[in-house]
PDB file of C-alpha atoms in Angstrom:
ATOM      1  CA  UNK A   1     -18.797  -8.950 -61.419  1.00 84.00           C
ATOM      2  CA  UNK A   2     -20.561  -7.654 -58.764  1.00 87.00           C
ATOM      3  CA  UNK A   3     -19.337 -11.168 -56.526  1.00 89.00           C
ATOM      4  CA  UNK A   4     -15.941  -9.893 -57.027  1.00 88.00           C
ATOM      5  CA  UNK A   5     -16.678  -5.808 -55.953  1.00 89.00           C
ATOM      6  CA  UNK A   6     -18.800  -7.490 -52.862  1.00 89.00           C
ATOM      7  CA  UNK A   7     -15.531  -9.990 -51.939  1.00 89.00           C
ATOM      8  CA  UNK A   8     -13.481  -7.017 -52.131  1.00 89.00           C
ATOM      9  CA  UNK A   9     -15.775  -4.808 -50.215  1.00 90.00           C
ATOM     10  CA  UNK A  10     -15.667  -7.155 -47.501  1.00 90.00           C
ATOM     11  CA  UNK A  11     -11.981  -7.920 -47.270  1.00 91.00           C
ATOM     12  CA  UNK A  12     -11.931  -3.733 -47.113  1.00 90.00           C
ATOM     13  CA  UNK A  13     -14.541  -3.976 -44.174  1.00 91.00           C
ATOM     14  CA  UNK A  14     -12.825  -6.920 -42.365  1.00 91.00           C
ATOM     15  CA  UNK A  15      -9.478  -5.467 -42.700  1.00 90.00           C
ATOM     16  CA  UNK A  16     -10.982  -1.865 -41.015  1.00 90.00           C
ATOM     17  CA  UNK A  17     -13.037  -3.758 -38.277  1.00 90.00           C
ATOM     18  CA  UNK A  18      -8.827  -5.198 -37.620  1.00 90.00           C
ATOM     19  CA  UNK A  19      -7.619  -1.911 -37.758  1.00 89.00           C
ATOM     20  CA  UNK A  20     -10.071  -0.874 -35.106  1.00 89.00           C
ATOM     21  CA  UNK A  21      -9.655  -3.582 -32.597  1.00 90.00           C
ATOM     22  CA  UNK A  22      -5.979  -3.273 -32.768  1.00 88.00           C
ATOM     23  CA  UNK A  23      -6.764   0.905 -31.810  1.00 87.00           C
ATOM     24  CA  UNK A  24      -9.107   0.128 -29.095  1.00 89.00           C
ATOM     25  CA  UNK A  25      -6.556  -2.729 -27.574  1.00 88.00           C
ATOM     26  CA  UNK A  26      -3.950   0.010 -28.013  1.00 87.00           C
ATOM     27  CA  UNK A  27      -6.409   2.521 -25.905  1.00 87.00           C
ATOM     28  CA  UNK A  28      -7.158   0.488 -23.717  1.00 87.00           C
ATOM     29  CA  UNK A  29      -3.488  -0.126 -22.717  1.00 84.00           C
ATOM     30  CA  UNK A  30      -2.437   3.268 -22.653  1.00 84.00           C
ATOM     31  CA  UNK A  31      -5.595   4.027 -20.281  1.00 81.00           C
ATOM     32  CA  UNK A  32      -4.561   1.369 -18.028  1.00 81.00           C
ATOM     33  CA  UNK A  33      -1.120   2.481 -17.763  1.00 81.00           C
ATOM     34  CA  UNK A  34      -2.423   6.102 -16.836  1.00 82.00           C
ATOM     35  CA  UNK A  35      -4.722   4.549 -14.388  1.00 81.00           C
ATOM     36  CA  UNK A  36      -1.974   2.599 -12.771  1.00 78.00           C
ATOM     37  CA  UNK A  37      -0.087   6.090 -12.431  1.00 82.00           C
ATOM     38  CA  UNK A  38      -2.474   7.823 -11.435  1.00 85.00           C
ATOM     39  CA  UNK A  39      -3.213   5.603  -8.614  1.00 80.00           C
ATOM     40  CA  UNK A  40       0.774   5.301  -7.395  1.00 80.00           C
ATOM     41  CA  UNK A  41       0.659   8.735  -7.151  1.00 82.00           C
ATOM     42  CA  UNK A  42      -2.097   8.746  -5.203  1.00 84.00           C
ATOM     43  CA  UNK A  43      -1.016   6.267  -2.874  1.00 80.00           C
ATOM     44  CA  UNK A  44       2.417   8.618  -2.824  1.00 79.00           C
ATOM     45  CA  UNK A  45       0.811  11.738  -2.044  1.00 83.00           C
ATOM     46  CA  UNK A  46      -1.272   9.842   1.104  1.00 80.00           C
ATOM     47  CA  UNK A  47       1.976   9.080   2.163  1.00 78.00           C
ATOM     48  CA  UNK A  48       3.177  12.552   2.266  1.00 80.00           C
ATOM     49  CA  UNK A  49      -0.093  13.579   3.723  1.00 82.00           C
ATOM     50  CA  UNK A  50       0.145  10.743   6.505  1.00 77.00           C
ATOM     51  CA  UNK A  51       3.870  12.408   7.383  1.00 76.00           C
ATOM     52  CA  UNK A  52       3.157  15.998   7.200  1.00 79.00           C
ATOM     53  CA  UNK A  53       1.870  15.438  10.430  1.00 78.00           C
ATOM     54  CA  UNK A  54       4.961  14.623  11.756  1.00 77.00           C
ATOM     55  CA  UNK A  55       6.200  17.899  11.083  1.00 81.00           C
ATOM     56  CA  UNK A  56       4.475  19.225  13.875  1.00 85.00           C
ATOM     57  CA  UNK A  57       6.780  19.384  16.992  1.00 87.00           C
ATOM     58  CA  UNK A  58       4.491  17.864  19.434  1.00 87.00           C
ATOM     59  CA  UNK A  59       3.375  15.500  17.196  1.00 86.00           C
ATOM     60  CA  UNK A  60       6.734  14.501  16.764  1.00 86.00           C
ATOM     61  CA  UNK A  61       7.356  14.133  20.502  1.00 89.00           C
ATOM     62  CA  UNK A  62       4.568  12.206  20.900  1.00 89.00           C
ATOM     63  CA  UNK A  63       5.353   9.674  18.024  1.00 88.00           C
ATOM     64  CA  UNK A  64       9.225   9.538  19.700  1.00 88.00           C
ATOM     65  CA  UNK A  65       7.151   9.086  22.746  1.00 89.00           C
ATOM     66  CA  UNK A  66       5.237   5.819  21.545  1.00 90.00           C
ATOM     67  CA  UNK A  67       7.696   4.034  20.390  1.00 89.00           C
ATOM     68  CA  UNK A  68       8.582   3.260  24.319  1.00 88.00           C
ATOM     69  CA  UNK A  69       4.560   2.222  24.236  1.00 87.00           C
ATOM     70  CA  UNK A  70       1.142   3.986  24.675  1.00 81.00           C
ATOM     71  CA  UNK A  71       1.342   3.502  27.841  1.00 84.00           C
ATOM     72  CA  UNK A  72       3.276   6.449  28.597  1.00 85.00           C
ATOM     73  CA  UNK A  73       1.635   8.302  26.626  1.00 90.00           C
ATOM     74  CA  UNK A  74      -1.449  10.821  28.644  1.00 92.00           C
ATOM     75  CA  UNK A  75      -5.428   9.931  26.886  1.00 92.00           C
ATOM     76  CA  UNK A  76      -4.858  12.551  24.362  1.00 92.00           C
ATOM     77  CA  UNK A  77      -1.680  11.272  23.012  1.00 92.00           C
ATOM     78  CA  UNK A  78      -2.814   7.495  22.722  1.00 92.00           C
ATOM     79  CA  UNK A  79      -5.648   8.998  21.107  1.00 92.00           C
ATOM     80  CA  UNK A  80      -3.818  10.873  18.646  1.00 90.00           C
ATOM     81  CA  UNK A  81      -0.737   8.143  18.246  1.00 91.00           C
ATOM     82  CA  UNK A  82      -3.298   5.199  17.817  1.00 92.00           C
ATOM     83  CA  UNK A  83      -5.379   7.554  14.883  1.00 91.00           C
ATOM     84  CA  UNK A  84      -1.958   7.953  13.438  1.00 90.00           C
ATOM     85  CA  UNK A  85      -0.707   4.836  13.443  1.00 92.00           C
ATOM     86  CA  UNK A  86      -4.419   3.040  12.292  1.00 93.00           C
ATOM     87  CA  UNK A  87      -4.398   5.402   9.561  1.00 90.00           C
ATOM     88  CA  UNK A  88      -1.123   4.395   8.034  1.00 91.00           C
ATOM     89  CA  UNK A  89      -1.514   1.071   8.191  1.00 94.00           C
ATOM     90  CA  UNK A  90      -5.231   0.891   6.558  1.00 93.00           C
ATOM     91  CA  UNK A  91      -3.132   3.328   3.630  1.00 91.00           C
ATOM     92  CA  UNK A  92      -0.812   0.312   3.567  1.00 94.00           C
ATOM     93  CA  UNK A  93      -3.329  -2.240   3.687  1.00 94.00           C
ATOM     94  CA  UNK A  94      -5.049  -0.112   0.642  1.00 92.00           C
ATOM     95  CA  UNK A  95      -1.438  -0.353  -1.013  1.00 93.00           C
ATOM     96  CA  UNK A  96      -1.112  -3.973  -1.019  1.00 95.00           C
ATOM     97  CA  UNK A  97      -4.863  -4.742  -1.945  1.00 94.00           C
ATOM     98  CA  UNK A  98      -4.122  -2.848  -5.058  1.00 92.00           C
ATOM     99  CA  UNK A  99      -0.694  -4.118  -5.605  1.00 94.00           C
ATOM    100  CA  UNK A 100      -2.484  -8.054  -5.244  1.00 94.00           C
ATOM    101  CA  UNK A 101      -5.137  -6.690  -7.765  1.00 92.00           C
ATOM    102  CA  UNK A 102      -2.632  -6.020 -10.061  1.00 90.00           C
ATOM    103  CA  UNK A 103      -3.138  -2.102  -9.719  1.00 89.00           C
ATOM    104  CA  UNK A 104       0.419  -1.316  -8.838  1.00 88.00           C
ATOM    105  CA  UNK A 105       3.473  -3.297  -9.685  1.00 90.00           C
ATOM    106  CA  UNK A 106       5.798  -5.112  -6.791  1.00 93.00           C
ATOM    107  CA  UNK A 107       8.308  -2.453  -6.969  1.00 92.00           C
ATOM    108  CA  UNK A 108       6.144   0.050  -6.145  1.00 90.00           C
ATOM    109  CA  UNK A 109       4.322  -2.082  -3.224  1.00 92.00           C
ATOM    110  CA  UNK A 110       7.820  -2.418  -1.603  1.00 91.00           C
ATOM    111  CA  UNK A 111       8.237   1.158  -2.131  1.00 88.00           C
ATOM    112  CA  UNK A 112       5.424   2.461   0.123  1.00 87.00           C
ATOM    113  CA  UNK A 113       5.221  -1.633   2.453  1.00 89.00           C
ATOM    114  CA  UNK A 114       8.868  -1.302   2.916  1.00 87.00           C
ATOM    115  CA  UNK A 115       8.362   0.829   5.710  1.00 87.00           C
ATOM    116  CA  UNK A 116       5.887  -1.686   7.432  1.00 91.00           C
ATOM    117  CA  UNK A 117       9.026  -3.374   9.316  1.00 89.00           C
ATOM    118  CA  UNK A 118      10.570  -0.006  10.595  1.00 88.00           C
ATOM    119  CA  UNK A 119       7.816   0.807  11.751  1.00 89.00           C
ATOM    120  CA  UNK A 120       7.339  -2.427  13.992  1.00 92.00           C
ATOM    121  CA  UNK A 121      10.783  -2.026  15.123  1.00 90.00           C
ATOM    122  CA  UNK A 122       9.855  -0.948  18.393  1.00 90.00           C
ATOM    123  CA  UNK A 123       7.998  -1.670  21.555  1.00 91.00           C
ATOM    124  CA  UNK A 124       4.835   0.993  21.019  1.00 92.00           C
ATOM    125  CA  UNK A 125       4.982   0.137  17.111  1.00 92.00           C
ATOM    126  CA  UNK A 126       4.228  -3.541  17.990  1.00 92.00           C
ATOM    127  CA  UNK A 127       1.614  -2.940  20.713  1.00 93.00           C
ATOM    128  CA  UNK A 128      -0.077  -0.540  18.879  1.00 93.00           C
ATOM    129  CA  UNK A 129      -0.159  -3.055  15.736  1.00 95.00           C
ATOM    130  CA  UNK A 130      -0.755  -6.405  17.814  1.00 93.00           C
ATOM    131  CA  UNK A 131      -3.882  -4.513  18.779  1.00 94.00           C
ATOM    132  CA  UNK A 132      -5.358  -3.074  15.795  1.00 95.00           C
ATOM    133  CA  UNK A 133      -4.287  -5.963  13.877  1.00 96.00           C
ATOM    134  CA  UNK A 134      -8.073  -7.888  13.853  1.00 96.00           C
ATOM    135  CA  UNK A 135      -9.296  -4.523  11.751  1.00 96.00           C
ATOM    136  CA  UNK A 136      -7.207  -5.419   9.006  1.00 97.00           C
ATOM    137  CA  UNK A 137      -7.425  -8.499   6.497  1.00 96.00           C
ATOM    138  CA  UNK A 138      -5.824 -11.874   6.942  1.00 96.00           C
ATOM    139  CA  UNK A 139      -3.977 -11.596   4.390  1.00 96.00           C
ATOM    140  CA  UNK A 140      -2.554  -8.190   5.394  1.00 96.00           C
ATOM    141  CA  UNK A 141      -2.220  -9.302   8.649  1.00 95.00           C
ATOM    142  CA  UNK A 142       0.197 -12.158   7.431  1.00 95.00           C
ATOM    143  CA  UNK A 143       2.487  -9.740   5.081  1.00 94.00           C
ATOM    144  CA  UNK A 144       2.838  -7.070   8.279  1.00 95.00           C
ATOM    145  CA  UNK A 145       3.742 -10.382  10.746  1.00 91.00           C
ATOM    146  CA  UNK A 146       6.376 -11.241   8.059  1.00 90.00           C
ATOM    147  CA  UNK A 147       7.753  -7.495   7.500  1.00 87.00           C
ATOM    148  CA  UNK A 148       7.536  -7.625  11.463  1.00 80.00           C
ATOM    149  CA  UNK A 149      11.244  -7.772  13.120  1.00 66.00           C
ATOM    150  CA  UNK A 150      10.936 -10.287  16.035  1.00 64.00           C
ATOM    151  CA  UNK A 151      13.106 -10.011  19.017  1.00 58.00           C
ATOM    152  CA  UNK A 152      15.669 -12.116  19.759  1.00 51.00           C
ATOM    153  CA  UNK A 153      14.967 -14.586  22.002  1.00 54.00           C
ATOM    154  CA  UNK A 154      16.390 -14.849  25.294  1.00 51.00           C
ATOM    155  CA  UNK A 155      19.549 -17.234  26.175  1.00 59.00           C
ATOM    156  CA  UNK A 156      18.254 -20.547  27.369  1.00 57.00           C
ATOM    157  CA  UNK A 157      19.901 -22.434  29.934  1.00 60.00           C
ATOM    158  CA  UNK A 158      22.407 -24.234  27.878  1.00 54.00           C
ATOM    159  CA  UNK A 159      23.497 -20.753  26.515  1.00 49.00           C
ATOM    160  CA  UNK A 160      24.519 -19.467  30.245  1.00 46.00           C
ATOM    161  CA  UNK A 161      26.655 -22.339  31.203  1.00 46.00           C
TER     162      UNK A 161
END
């Protein structure tokens, strides 16, 4: 009967090669899910990085400053505003790459790209963004032009009469 102790042998070895896949798969999930954390938080704590500068009280004035534009702002300053603002947005461009790759889920995008529009509110924001927009991606470019407020336009003729 050895056919018999060799069917059952396999069945044992088929059944443990099962077992094994289904502890790998299960692995494998729980690594992705710490991978996907771990890389939120990292995109969090750039964030806080990115806005400790603000707590500086010139830097602060300066930022206030920009929002009127760069333009009133001395060489330093536009230097320091347009580093500032570059940087944030390439963190948010890095935020939505991994949030269309699947790395971070669309809560979490809108978390840290909900700020995008705020930030676009104003005069300097949008000069400072129409400007450095070619150094980001199309497709980053079109998300920010969506998130962008637009101002209202002015009353035509009909409007005044």
């Amino acid at each position: 009967n050895w056919t018999a102790i060799n069917a059952v042998a396999q069945i044992v070895a088929a059944v443990g090669v099962i077992g094994t896949l289904f502890y790998l798969a299960l692995q494998v999930r729980q690594n992705t899910r710490s991978l996907r954390r771990a890389a939120y938080q990292e995109l969090l704590n750039h964030v806080a990085q990115i806005n400790l500068v603000a707590m500086d009280r010139d830097v602060a004035q300066m930022m206030v400053h920009a929002r009127s534009g760069a333009a009133g702002l001395d060489e330093v300053d536009q230097l320091r505003w347009g580093s500032w603002f570059f940087s944030l947005f390439r963190h948010y461009q890095n935020a939505y790459d991994q949030y269309r790759a699947g790395v971070i889920t669309h809560a979490q995008w809108e978390v840290i790209g909900g700020r995008i529009g705020g930030l676009l509110s104003n005069r300097g924001g949008r000069e400072s963004w129409e400007a450095m927009a070619p150094a980001f991606s199309p497709a980053f470019r079109q998300v920010v032009e969506q998130r962008c407020p637009r101002p209202a336009p002015a009353p035509g003729p009909a409007a005044r009469d």
